[in-house]
mmCIF file of C-alpha atoms and ligand atoms in Angstrom:
data_model
loop_
_atom_site.group_PDB
_atom_site.id
_atom_site.type_symbol
_atom_site.label_atom_id
_atom_site.label_comp_id
_atom_site.label_asym_id
_atom_site.label_seq_id
_atom_site.Cartn_x
_atom_site.Cartn_y
_atom_site.Cartn_z
ATOM 1 C CA MET A 1 0.000 0.000 0.000
ATOM 2 C CA HIS A 2 1.274 3.512 -0.779
ATOM 3 C CA VAL A 3 0.400 6.961 0.533
ATOM 4 C CA ASN A 4 -0.091 9.370 -2.342
ATOM 5 C CA HIS A 5 -1.265 12.980 -1.797
ATOM 6 C CA ASP A 6 -2.546 12.044 1.664
ATOM 7 C CA ARG A 7 -4.535 9.096 0.303
ATOM 8 C CA GLN A 8 -3.873 5.444 0.752
ATOM 9 C CA VAL A 9 -3.769 3.727 -2.606
ATOM 10 C CA VAL A 10 -2.942 0.274 -3.922
ATOM 11 C CA PRO A 11 -1.416 -0.186 -7.389
ATOM 12 C CA CYS A 12 -3.801 -2.450 -9.275
ATOM 13 C CA TYR A 13 -4.623 -3.802 -12.739
ATOM 14 C CA ILE A 14 -8.150 -4.684 -13.783
ATOM 15 C CA MET A 15 -8.065 -7.548 -16.263
ATOM 16 C CA ARG A 16 -10.438 -9.892 -17.985
ATOM 17 C CA GLY A 17 -9.099 -13.408 -17.632
ATOM 18 C CA GLY A 18 -11.033 -15.816 -19.873
ATOM 19 C CA THR A 19 -14.726 -15.399 -19.045
ATOM 20 C CA SER A 20 -14.029 -13.767 -15.665
ATOM 21 C CA LYS A 21 -12.822 -10.355 -14.556
ATOM 22 C CA GLY A 22 -10.771 -9.373 -11.540
ATOM 23 C CA LEU A 23 -8.247 -7.209 -9.753
ATOM 24 C CA TYR A 24 -4.585 -8.187 -10.164
ATOM 25 C CA PHE A 25 -2.016 -7.124 -7.568
ATOM 26 C CA LEU A 26 1.672 -7.611 -6.901
ATOM 27 C CA ALA A 27 1.998 -9.427 -3.572
ATOM 28 C CA SER A 28 4.397 -6.697 -2.432
ATOM 29 C CA ASP A 29 1.614 -4.076 -2.776
ATOM 30 C CA LEU A 30 -0.769 -5.803 -0.334
ATOM 31 C CA PRO A 31 -0.475 -6.750 3.341
ATOM 32 C CA ALA A 32 0.663 -10.387 3.574
ATOM 33 C CA GLU A 33 -1.490 -11.023 6.643
ATOM 34 C CA PRO A 34 -5.027 -12.203 5.644
ATOM 35 C CA ALA A 35 -6.449 -10.385 8.702
ATOM 36 C CA LEU A 36 -5.307 -7.071 7.164
ATOM 37 C CA ARG A 37 -5.514 -8.036 3.487
ATOM 38 C CA ASP A 38 -9.074 -9.416 3.368
ATOM 39 C CA PRO A 39 -10.914 -6.369 4.812
ATOM 40 C CA LEU A 40 -8.976 -4.230 2.325
ATOM 41 C CA LEU A 41 -10.063 -6.443 -0.607
ATOM 42 C CA LEU A 42 -13.678 -6.502 0.590
ATOM 43 C CA SER A 43 -13.658 -2.716 0.738
ATOM 44 C CA LEU A 44 -12.038 -2.348 -2.720
ATOM 45 C CA MET A 45 -14.590 -4.738 -4.263
ATOM 46 C CA GLY A 46 -17.562 -3.172 -2.458
ATOM 47 C CA SER A 47 -18.565 -6.341 -0.570
ATOM 48 C CA PRO A 48 -20.851 -7.302 1.040
ATOM 49 C CA ASP A 49 -23.488 -5.861 -1.298
ATOM 50 C CA ASP A 50 -25.449 -7.557 -4.101
ATOM 51 C CA ARG A 51 -24.476 -4.813 -6.539
ATOM 52 C CA GLN A 52 -21.002 -4.040 -5.095
ATOM 53 C CA ILE A 53 -22.025 -0.471 -5.856
ATOM 54 C CA ASP A 54 -19.350 1.069 -3.624
ATOM 55 C CA GLY A 55 -16.472 -0.887 -5.117
ATOM 56 C CA LEU A 56 -14.806 -2.333 -8.198
ATOM 57 C CA GLY A 57 -16.658 -5.685 -8.198
ATOM 58 C CA GLY A 58 -19.313 -6.408 -10.810
ATOM 59 C CA GLY A 59 -22.027 -7.900 -8.564
ATOM 60 C CA HIS A 60 -21.391 -11.526 -9.615
ATOM 61 C CA PRO A 61 -18.855 -14.140 -8.384
ATOM 62 C CA LEU A 62 -17.305 -14.145 -11.895
ATOM 63 C CA THR A 63 -16.460 -10.449 -11.582
ATOM 64 C CA SER A 64 -15.414 -10.437 -7.921
ATOM 65 C CA LYS A 65 -12.055 -12.178 -8.189
ATOM 66 C CA VAL A 66 -8.503 -11.347 -7.173
ATOM 67 C CA ALA A 67 -5.068 -12.506 -8.344
ATOM 68 C CA ILE A 68 -1.994 -11.876 -6.207
ATOM 69 C CA VAL A 69 1.252 -12.456 -8.058
ATOM 70 C CA SER A 70 4.918 -12.541 -7.040
ATOM 71 C CA LYS A 71 8.239 -13.778 -8.395
ATOM 72 C CA SER A 72 8.641 -17.447 -7.518
ATOM 73 C CA THR A 73 11.560 -18.862 -5.589
ATOM 74 C CA ARG A 74 10.831 -22.333 -7.006
ATOM 75 C CA ALA A 75 13.055 -23.878 -9.653
ATOM 76 C CA ASP A 76 10.017 -25.062 -11.641
ATOM 77 C CA ALA A 77 8.121 -21.752 -11.754
ATOM 78 C CA ASP A 78 8.616 -18.114 -12.748
ATOM 79 C CA VAL A 79 5.798 -16.675 -10.633
ATOM 80 C CA ASP A 80 3.512 -17.651 -7.767
ATOM 81 C CA TYR A 81 -0.223 -16.958 -8.146
ATOM 82 C CA LEU A 82 -2.684 -16.838 -5.277
ATOM 83 C CA PHE A 83 -6.359 -16.700 -6.240
ATOM 84 C CA LEU A 84 -8.915 -15.171 -3.884
ATOM 85 C CA GLN A 85 -12.680 -15.271 -4.328
ATOM 86 C CA VAL A 86 -14.245 -12.173 -2.791
ATOM 87 C CA MET A 87 -17.848 -13.017 -1.919
ATOM 88 C CA VAL A 88 -20.356 -10.574 -3.348
ATOM 89 C CA ASP A 89 -23.020 -10.626 -0.641
ATOM 90 C CA LYS A 90 -20.957 -11.770 2.355
ATOM 91 C CA ALA A 91 -17.938 -10.291 4.141
ATOM 92 C CA GLN A 92 -15.833 -13.323 3.188
ATOM 93 C CA VAL A 93 -12.701 -13.859 1.145
ATOM 94 C CA SER A 94 -11.789 -17.440 0.285
ATOM 95 C CA ASP A 95 -8.553 -19.064 -0.854
ATOM 96 C CA ALA A 96 -10.204 -22.510 -0.894
ATOM 97 C CA GLN A 97 -10.420 -22.679 -4.684
ATOM 98 C CA ASN A 98 -8.226 -22.018 -7.683
ATOM 99 C CA CYS A 99 -9.379 -20.188 -10.830
ATOM 100 C CA GLY A 100 -8.225 -21.074 -14.331
ATOM 101 C CA ASN A 101 -9.950 -18.125 -15.979
ATOM 102 C CA ILE A 102 -8.200 -15.522 -13.825
ATOM 103 C CA LEU A 103 -5.022 -17.592 -14.384
ATOM 104 C CA ALA A 104 -5.188 -16.549 -18.067
ATOM 105 C CA GLY A 105 -4.335 -12.962 -17.063
ATOM 106 C CA VAL A 106 -1.433 -13.908 -14.771
ATOM 107 C CA GLY A 107 1.148 -14.421 -17.565
ATOM 108 C CA PRO A 108 0.497 -11.034 -19.237
ATOM 109 C CA PHE A 109 0.380 -9.327 -15.815
ATOM 110 C CA ALA A 110 3.724 -10.884 -14.785
ATOM 111 C CA ILE A 111 5.366 -9.715 -18.020
ATOM 112 C CA GLU A 112 3.841 -6.215 -17.858
ATOM 113 C CA GLN A 113 5.077 -5.902 -14.262
ATOM 114 C CA GLY A 114 8.623 -6.993 -15.148
ATOM 115 C CA LEU A 115 8.484 -10.242 -13.126
ATOM 116 C CA VAL A 116 9.195 -12.235 -16.312
ATOM 117 C CA ALA A 117 11.314 -11.029 -19.253
ATOM 118 C CA ALA A 118 9.428 -11.121 -22.550
ATOM 119 C CA LYS A 119 10.934 -12.958 -25.503
ATOM 120 C CA ASP A 120 10.303 -12.100 -29.111
ATOM 121 C CA ASN A 121 7.132 -13.646 -30.593
ATOM 122 C CA TYR A 122 5.793 -15.497 -27.546
ATOM 123 C CA THR A 123 6.768 -15.983 -23.892
ATOM 124 C CA ASP A 124 6.057 -19.060 -21.792
ATOM 125 C CA VAL A 125 5.291 -18.162 -18.171
ATOM 126 C CA ARG A 126 5.534 -20.990 -15.631
ATOM 127 C CA ILE A 127 3.010 -20.382 -12.878
ATOM 128 C CA HIS A 128 2.902 -22.034 -9.475
ATOM 129 C CA MET A 129 -0.702 -21.961 -8.248
ATOM 130 C CA LEU A 130 -0.512 -21.442 -4.498
ATOM 131 C CA ASN A 131 -4.119 -22.472 -3.791
ATOM 132 C CA THR A 132 -3.492 -26.030 -4.922
ATOM 133 C CA GLY A 133 0.304 -26.337 -5.079
ATOM 134 C CA SER A 134 0.142 -27.327 -8.750
ATOM 135 C CA ASN A 135 1.736 -25.796 -11.844
ATOM 136 C CA ALA A 136 0.629 -24.455 -15.209
ATOM 137 C CA VAL A 137 2.468 -23.051 -18.200
ATOM 138 C CA THR A 138 0.815 -20.255 -20.153
ATOM 139 C CA ARG A 139 1.986 -19.057 -23.562
ATOM 140 C CA VAL A 140 1.570 -15.293 -23.976
ATOM 141 C CA GLN A 141 1.894 -13.547 -27.348
ATOM 142 C CA THR A 142 4.767 -11.026 -27.133
ATOM 143 C CA PRO A 143 5.649 -9.735 -30.620
ATOM 144 C CA GLN A 144 8.814 -7.552 -30.443
ATOM 145 C CA GLY A 145 9.050 -8.335 -26.736
ATOM 146 C CA LYS A 146 5.748 -6.660 -25.746
ATOM 147 C CA VAL A 147 2.504 -8.248 -24.575
ATOM 148 C CA THR A 148 -0.278 -7.994 -27.128
ATOM 149 C CA TYR A 149 -3.928 -8.562 -26.302
ATOM 150 C CA THR A 150 -5.193 -8.275 -29.864
ATOM 151 C CA GLY A 151 -5.500 -11.303 -32.093
ATOM 152 C CA GLU A 152 -7.812 -13.741 -33.772
ATOM 153 C CA ALA A 153 -8.582 -16.198 -30.954
ATOM 154 C CA LYS A 154 -12.237 -16.498 -29.936
ATOM 155 C CA ILE A 155 -13.617 -18.082 -26.785
ATOM 156 C CA ASP A 156 -17.310 -18.604 -26.137
ATOM 157 C CA GLY A 157 -18.718 -16.232 -23.523
ATOM 158 C CA VAL A 158 -16.531 -13.280 -24.615
ATOM 159 C CA PRO A 159 -17.455 -11.092 -27.592
ATOM 160 C CA GLY A 160 -14.890 -10.485 -30.345
ATOM 161 C CA ALA A 161 -11.397 -11.903 -30.766
ATOM 162 C CA SER A 162 -8.137 -11.509 -28.855
ATOM 163 C CA ALA A 163 -4.586 -12.843 -28.711
ATOM 164 C CA PRO A 164 -4.539 -16.534 -27.755
ATOM 165 C CA ILE A 165 -3.257 -17.618 -24.361
ATOM 166 C CA LEU A 166 -2.533 -21.332 -24.341
ATOM 167 C CA ILE A 167 -2.651 -22.989 -20.943
ATOM 168 C CA ASP A 168 -1.097 -26.334 -20.084
ATOM 169 C CA PHE A 169 -1.910 -27.882 -16.704
ATOM 170 C CA LEU A 170 0.688 -30.356 -15.555
ATOM 171 C CA ASP A 171 -0.087 -32.029 -12.236
ATOM 172 C CA ILE A 172 -3.592 -31.180 -11.147
ATOM 173 C CA ALA A 173 -5.216 -34.518 -10.215
ATOM 174 C CA GLY A 174 -6.469 -34.352 -6.634
ATOM 175 C CA SER A 175 -5.248 -30.761 -6.355
ATOM 176 C CA SER A 176 -7.667 -29.742 -3.591
ATOM 177 C CA CYS A 177 -9.016 -33.056 -2.298
ATOM 178 C CA GLY A 178 -5.918 -35.285 -2.358
ATOM 179 C CA SER A 179 -7.070 -37.670 -5.086
ATOM 180 C CA LEU A 180 -8.968 -37.761 -8.361
ATOM 181 C CA PHE A 181 -11.924 -39.562 -6.790
ATOM 182 C CA PRO A 182 -11.745 -38.219 -3.221
ATOM 183 C CA SER A 183 -14.656 -40.332 -1.957
ATOM 184 C CA GLY A 184 -12.798 -43.440 -3.155
ATOM 185 C CA ASN A 185 -15.571 -44.193 -5.667
ATOM 186 C CA SER A 186 -16.342 -43.207 -9.223
ATOM 187 C CA GLN A 187 -19.990 -42.917 -8.202
ATOM 188 C CA ASP A 188 -21.766 -42.284 -4.893
ATOM 189 C CA LEU A 189 -25.403 -42.078 -3.900
ATOM 190 C CA ILE A 190 -26.317 -38.916 -1.994
ATOM 191 C CA ASN A 191 -29.962 -38.289 -1.072
ATOM 192 C CA ASP A 192 -30.876 -41.031 -3.588
ATOM 193 C CA ILE A 193 -29.141 -39.193 -6.437
ATOM 194 C CA ALA A 194 -26.187 -40.813 -8.252
ATOM 195 C CA VAL A 195 -23.234 -38.419 -8.270
ATOM 196 C CA THR A 196 -19.581 -38.461 -9.278
ATOM 197 C CA CYS A 197 -17.238 -36.514 -7.024
ATOM 198 C CA ILE A 198 -14.050 -35.668 -8.927
ATOM 199 C CA ASP A 199 -11.067 -33.345 -8.548
ATOM 200 C CA ASN A 200 -8.861 -32.863 -11.572
ATOM 201 C CA GLY A 201 -7.938 -29.264 -10.801
ATOM 202 C CA MET A 202 -11.309 -28.270 -9.332
ATOM 203 C CA PRO A 203 -13.543 -30.222 -6.935
ATOM 204 C CA VAL A 204 -16.730 -30.897 -8.915
ATOM 205 C CA VAL A 205 -19.834 -32.979 -8.223
ATOM 206 C CA LEU A 206 -21.499 -34.254 -11.391
ATOM 207 C CA LEU A 207 -25.242 -34.899 -11.387
ATOM 208 C CA LYS A 208 -27.620 -35.904 -14.161
ATOM 209 C CA ALA A 209 -30.012 -33.041 -14.978
ATOM 210 C CA GLY A 210 -32.729 -35.632 -15.656
ATOM 211 C CA ASP A 211 -32.583 -36.790 -12.022
ATOM 212 C CA PHE A 212 -33.955 -33.357 -11.059
ATOM 213 C CA GLY A 213 -36.675 -33.368 -13.725
ATOM 214 C CA LEU A 214 -34.654 -30.970 -15.871
ATOM 215 C CA LEU A 215 -33.793 -31.091 -19.572
ATOM 216 C CA GLY A 216 -30.340 -29.689 -18.866
ATOM 217 C CA HIS A 217 -30.493 -26.737 -21.232
ATOM 218 C CA GLU A 218 -32.426 -24.400 -18.922
ATOM 219 C CA SER A 219 -30.916 -20.896 -18.709
ATOM 220 C CA PRO A 220 -28.834 -19.845 -15.675
ATOM 221 C CA ALA A 221 -31.638 -17.422 -14.723
ATOM 222 C CA GLU A 222 -34.275 -20.198 -14.822
ATOM 223 C CA LEU A 223 -32.134 -22.472 -12.671
ATOM 224 C CA GLU A 224 -31.317 -19.700 -10.192
ATOM 225 C CA SER A 225 -34.997 -18.891 -9.744
ATOM 226 C CA ASP A 226 -35.847 -22.494 -8.817
ATOM 227 C CA GLN A 227 -35.581 -22.373 -5.025
ATOM 228 C CA SER A 228 -36.453 -26.028 -4.437
ATOM 229 C CA LEU A 229 -33.796 -27.170 -6.961
ATOM 230 C CA LYS A 230 -31.185 -24.959 -5.298
ATOM 231 C CA GLU A 231 -32.019 -26.432 -1.884
ATOM 232 C CA LYS A 232 -31.730 -30.009 -3.179
ATOM 233 C CA ILE A 233 -28.395 -29.271 -4.813
ATOM 234 C CA GLU A 234 -27.011 -27.498 -1.744
ATOM 235 C CA ALA A 235 -28.050 -30.411 0.506
ATOM 236 C CA ILE A 236 -26.095 -32.790 -1.749
ATOM 237 C CA ARG A 237 -23.132 -30.373 -1.894
ATOM 238 C CA LEU A 238 -22.791 -30.224 1.891
ATOM 239 C CA GLN A 239 -22.578 -34.020 2.096
ATOM 240 C CA ALA A 240 -20.291 -34.252 -0.928
ATOM 241 C CA GLY A 241 -17.931 -31.755 0.726
ATOM 242 C CA GLU A 242 -17.397 -34.143 3.637
ATOM 243 C CA LEU A 243 -16.945 -37.127 1.281
ATOM 244 C CA MET A 244 -14.396 -35.139 -0.740
ATOM 245 C CA ASN A 245 -12.184 -34.352 2.285
ATOM 246 C CA LEU A 246 -13.181 -30.678 2.143
ATOM 247 C CA GLY A 247 -14.925 -30.730 5.525
ATOM 248 C CA ASP A 248 -17.747 -28.284 6.196
ATOM 249 C CA VAL A 249 -18.223 -26.500 2.861
ATOM 250 C CA SER A 250 -21.146 -24.311 3.927
ATOM 251 C CA LYS A 251 -18.854 -21.258 3.658
ATOM 252 C CA LYS A 252 -16.660 -22.562 0.829
ATOM 253 C CA THR A 253 -17.090 -22.066 -2.910
ATOM 254 C CA VAL A 254 -16.144 -25.699 -3.594
ATOM 255 C CA PRO A 255 -17.219 -28.239 -4.638
ATOM 256 C CA LYS A 256 -18.911 -26.882 -7.755
ATOM 257 C CA MET A 257 -22.125 -28.660 -8.773
ATOM 258 C CA THR A 258 -22.406 -29.487 -12.477
ATOM 259 C CA LEU A 259 -25.617 -30.772 -14.041
ATOM 260 C CA ILE A 260 -24.933 -32.913 -17.096
ATOM 261 C CA SER A 261 -27.133 -33.889 -20.022
ATOM 262 C CA LYS A 262 -26.851 -35.035 -23.640
ATOM 263 C CA PRO A 263 -25.312 -32.465 -26.020
ATOM 264 C CA LEU A 264 -27.418 -30.231 -28.244
ATOM 265 C CA HIS A 265 -24.818 -28.641 -30.503
ATOM 266 C CA GLY A 266 -22.388 -31.366 -31.525
ATOM 267 C CA GLY A 267 -20.312 -31.385 -28.309
ATOM 268 C CA LEU A 268 -19.750 -34.460 -26.152
ATOM 269 C CA LEU A 269 -22.010 -33.347 -23.308
ATOM 270 C CA ASN A 270 -24.000 -30.393 -22.076
ATOM 271 C CA THR A 271 -23.486 -28.685 -18.689
ATOM 272 C CA ARG A 272 -24.920 -26.187 -16.234
ATOM 273 C CA SER A 273 -22.633 -25.360 -13.287
ATOM 274 C CA PHE A 274 -23.608 -24.031 -9.875
ATOM 275 C CA ILE A 275 -20.464 -22.237 -8.596
ATOM 276 C CA PRO A 276 -21.877 -23.122 -6.101
ATOM 277 C CA HIS A 277 -24.920 -20.843 -5.613
ATOM 278 C CA ARG A 278 -25.005 -18.715 -8.732
ATOM 279 C CA VAL A 279 -25.097 -20.521 -12.071
ATOM 280 C CA HIS A 280 -22.066 -19.997 -14.333
ATOM 281 C CA ASP A 281 -22.745 -18.219 -17.649
ATOM 282 C CA ALA A 282 -20.224 -20.613 -19.186
ATOM 283 C CA ILE A 283 -18.088 -23.087 -17.194
ATOM 284 C CA GLY A 284 -14.899 -22.708 -15.146
ATOM 285 C CA VAL A 285 -11.601 -23.678 -16.730
ATOM 286 C CA LEU A 286 -10.438 -26.198 -14.147
ATOM 287 C CA GLY A 287 -14.087 -27.106 -13.614
ATOM 288 C CA SER A 288 -14.275 -28.153 -17.254
ATOM 289 C CA VAL A 289 -11.037 -30.144 -16.942
ATOM 290 C CA SER A 290 -12.605 -32.105 -14.067
ATOM 291 C CA VAL A 291 -15.783 -32.643 -16.123
ATOM 292 C CA ALA A 292 -13.761 -33.727 -19.183
ATOM 293 C CA THR A 293 -11.809 -36.203 -17.056
ATOM 294 C CA ALA A 294 -15.034 -37.771 -15.776
ATOM 295 C CA CYS A 295 -16.150 -38.263 -19.408
ATOM 296 C CA VAL A 296 -13.113 -40.435 -20.105
ATOM 297 C CA LEU A 297 -13.351 -42.623 -17.021
ATOM 298 C CA LYS A 298 -15.610 -45.649 -16.871
ATOM 299 C CA GLY A 299 -17.944 -45.848 -13.892
ATOM 300 C CA THR A 300 -18.738 -42.126 -13.645
ATOM 301 C CA VAL A 301 -22.261 -40.730 -14.058
ATOM 302 C CA VAL A 302 -21.119 -38.982 -17.261
ATOM 303 C CA HIS A 303 -19.774 -42.194 -18.715
ATOM 304 C CA ASP A 304 -23.075 -43.900 -17.844
ATOM 305 C CA LEU A 305 -25.005 -41.138 -19.599
ATOM 306 C CA LEU A 306 -22.853 -40.965 -22.734
ATOM 307 C CA GLN A 307 -21.718 -44.596 -23.092
ATOM 308 C CA GLN A 308 -18.647 -43.461 -24.996
ATOM 309 C CA ASN A 309 -15.217 -45.060 -24.617
ATOM 310 C CA PHE A 310 -11.882 -43.372 -25.172
ATOM 311 C CA ALA A 311 -8.548 -44.888 -26.138
ATOM 312 C CA ASP A 312 -5.308 -43.837 -24.463
ATOM 313 C CA GLY A 313 -3.398 -40.943 -26.014
ATOM 314 C CA SER A 314 -4.713 -37.558 -27.006
ATOM 315 C CA VAL A 315 -8.421 -36.921 -26.421
ATOM 316 C CA GLU A 316 -10.422 -33.782 -27.088
ATOM 317 C CA ILE A 317 -13.579 -33.226 -25.066
ATOM 318 C CA VAL A 318 -16.068 -30.579 -26.148
ATOM 319 C CA VAL A 319 -18.127 -29.400 -23.185
ATOM 320 C CA GLU A 320 -21.281 -27.408 -23.990
ATOM 321 C CA HIS A 321 -22.340 -24.642 -21.575
ATOM 322 C CA PRO A 322 -24.934 -21.824 -21.542
ATOM 323 C CA THR A 323 -22.964 -19.511 -23.877
ATOM 324 C CA GLY A 324 -21.232 -22.004 -26.158
ATOM 325 C CA GLN A 325 -18.558 -24.658 -25.887
ATOM 326 C CA PHE A 326 -15.313 -25.299 -24.048
ATOM 327 C CA ASN A 327 -12.665 -27.569 -25.598
ATOM 328 C CA VAL A 328 -10.321 -29.510 -23.324
ATOM 329 C CA GLU A 329 -7.426 -31.451 -24.806
ATOM 330 C CA MET A 330 -5.929 -34.172 -22.629
ATOM 331 C CA GLU A 331 -3.121 -36.688 -22.852
ATOM 332 C CA VAL A 332 -4.220 -39.762 -20.899
ATOM 333 C CA SER A 333 -3.120 -43.318 -20.238
ATOM 334 C CA GLY A 334 -4.696 -46.221 -18.338
ATOM 335 C CA SER A 335 -8.263 -45.063 -19.056
ATOM 336 C CA ALA A 336 -9.514 -48.655 -18.921
ATOM 337 C CA ASN A 337 -8.719 -48.909 -15.218
ATOM 338 C CA ILE A 338 -9.296 -46.145 -12.723
ATOM 339 C CA ASN A 339 -6.402 -47.340 -10.551
ATOM 340 C CA HIS A 340 -3.935 -46.934 -13.423
ATOM 341 C CA PHE A 341 -5.387 -43.798 -14.959
ATOM 342 C CA THR A 342 -2.961 -40.906 -15.502
ATOM 343 C CA ILE A 343 -3.550 -37.515 -17.064
ATOM 344 C CA HIS A 344 -0.228 -36.411 -18.456
ATOM 345 C CA ARG A 345 -1.404 -32.968 -19.449
ATOM 346 C CA ALA A 346 -4.575 -30.935 -19.992
ATOM 347 C CA ALA A 347 -4.455 -28.051 -22.451
ATOM 348 C CA LEU A 348 -6.875 -25.347 -23.423
ATOM 349 C CA LEU A 349 -7.259 -21.945 -25.009
ATOM 350 C CA ARG A 350 -8.138 -18.734 -23.219
ATOM 351 C CA THR A 351 -7.718 -15.025 -23.904
ATOM 352 C CA ALA A 352 -7.255 -12.063 -21.572
ATOM 353 C CA ARG A 353 -7.364 -8.305 -21.748
ATOM 354 C CA LEU A 354 -5.795 -5.557 -19.692
ATOM 355 C CA LEU A 355 -8.669 -3.143 -19.024
ATOM 356 C CA MET A 356 -7.147 -0.618 -16.645
ATOM 357 C CA ARG A 357 -4.023 -0.022 -14.631
ATOM 358 C CA GLY A 358 -3.782 2.489 -11.891
ATOM 359 C CA GLU A 359 -4.341 2.961 -8.191
ATOM 360 C CA ALA A 360 -7.274 1.571 -6.251
ATOM 361 C CA MET A 361 -8.404 4.013 -3.554
ATOM 362 C CA VAL A 362 -8.487 2.677 -0.026
ATOM 363 C CA ASN A 363 -11.477 3.908 1.906
HETATM 364 O O1 NQM B 1 -12.767 -23.636 -12.744
HETATM 365 C C1 NQM B 1 -15.682 -19.919 -11.700
HETATM 366 C C2 NQM B 1 -14.390 -18.999 -13.504
HETATM 367 C C3 NQM B 1 -14.542 -19.957 -12.374
HETATM 368 C C4 NQM B 1 -13.489 -20.881 -12.008
HETATM 369 C C5 NQM B 1 -16.006 -20.752 -10.579
HETATM 370 C C6 NQM B 1 -12.553 -21.305 -13.055
HETATM 371 C C7 NQM B 1 -12.016 -22.685 -12.975
HETATM 372 O O2 NQM B 1 -14.987 -19.203 -14.532
HETATM 373 O O3 NQM B 1 -10.809 -22.819 -13.205
HETATM 374 O O4 NQM B 1 -12.169 -20.590 -13.955
HETATM 375 O O5 NQM B 1 -16.255 -21.928 -10.802
HETATM 376 O O6 NQM B 1 -16.021 -20.230 -9.480
HETATM 377 O O7 NQM B 1 -13.674 -18.005 -13.334
#
């Protein structure tokens, strides 16, 4: 934090990362102590308030996100990235989940801030994700040694085109829960509903939309207005949290709850994701990697629904969501047997945009 003309200010970038938007800070510009840092972030975002009218947040979990970045001391990473979810309507800040969309902005931010030297053409930034202790490599376009945000890459959920940011996840199985199937099963029965609890980068509970009398292609607004559905899903989530080694998740934003159904637009499957109380306009990045992984593995509720088998090697899973599709490319082996299954890498395309850089005013 700095004092500038008698005001306390924090240097800050506002960036779109994938289909989310957030505040990006250097770790050295914020208090390290959560007891001091979190009230500051709540105040900057304008939480708690449904509209976040007195802050920089956009009134939705997807636009109330924070990245804190620093140079890494690890041999296998250039920078460390801590993700924080600032609750919109509660005075809570959570580090219990990671975020692959906000991750898309971390590489450009690190280069712009001089934490990583840009190369000509493109620059690979190795990112250690502090929330889960796992690593990703992102490829940022840097023609003539400068970050560019303009380009031809399109992602569903964001209008227009931008420079591509390619993300490779390396070691994300069991990142938050300790194992890919944290309950020890590829399927569990909770409140008489068959679910798959999986963590390949994001703890996700998969449920068949049909089991709730839904078609699966209802809009996020329709699903959010169905109080009885939300109660049923939350009751399952609280039990799944315990099964997934996450403990009491009543105040956590994980696990995410993803309703699955047959595809409508040529993808492999269709999804609607509760994250966990609002419904995502698209789908989370790591959330979609967990969903894609469940498609490949026999015994999961998705595999039961789709009845499609995959050979070892490179697989591409197209996940449909409310505003389009999300493609996940994975390198897998041992898919015939859950005990020998390994995901060697998961890759996907995102874009990001620097929207503003300046000083956030501390109240
Ligand atoms: O799963 C929303 C988002 C996310 C998370 C959420 C994400 C991920 O779209 O990696 O990106 O599920 O809370 O930003």
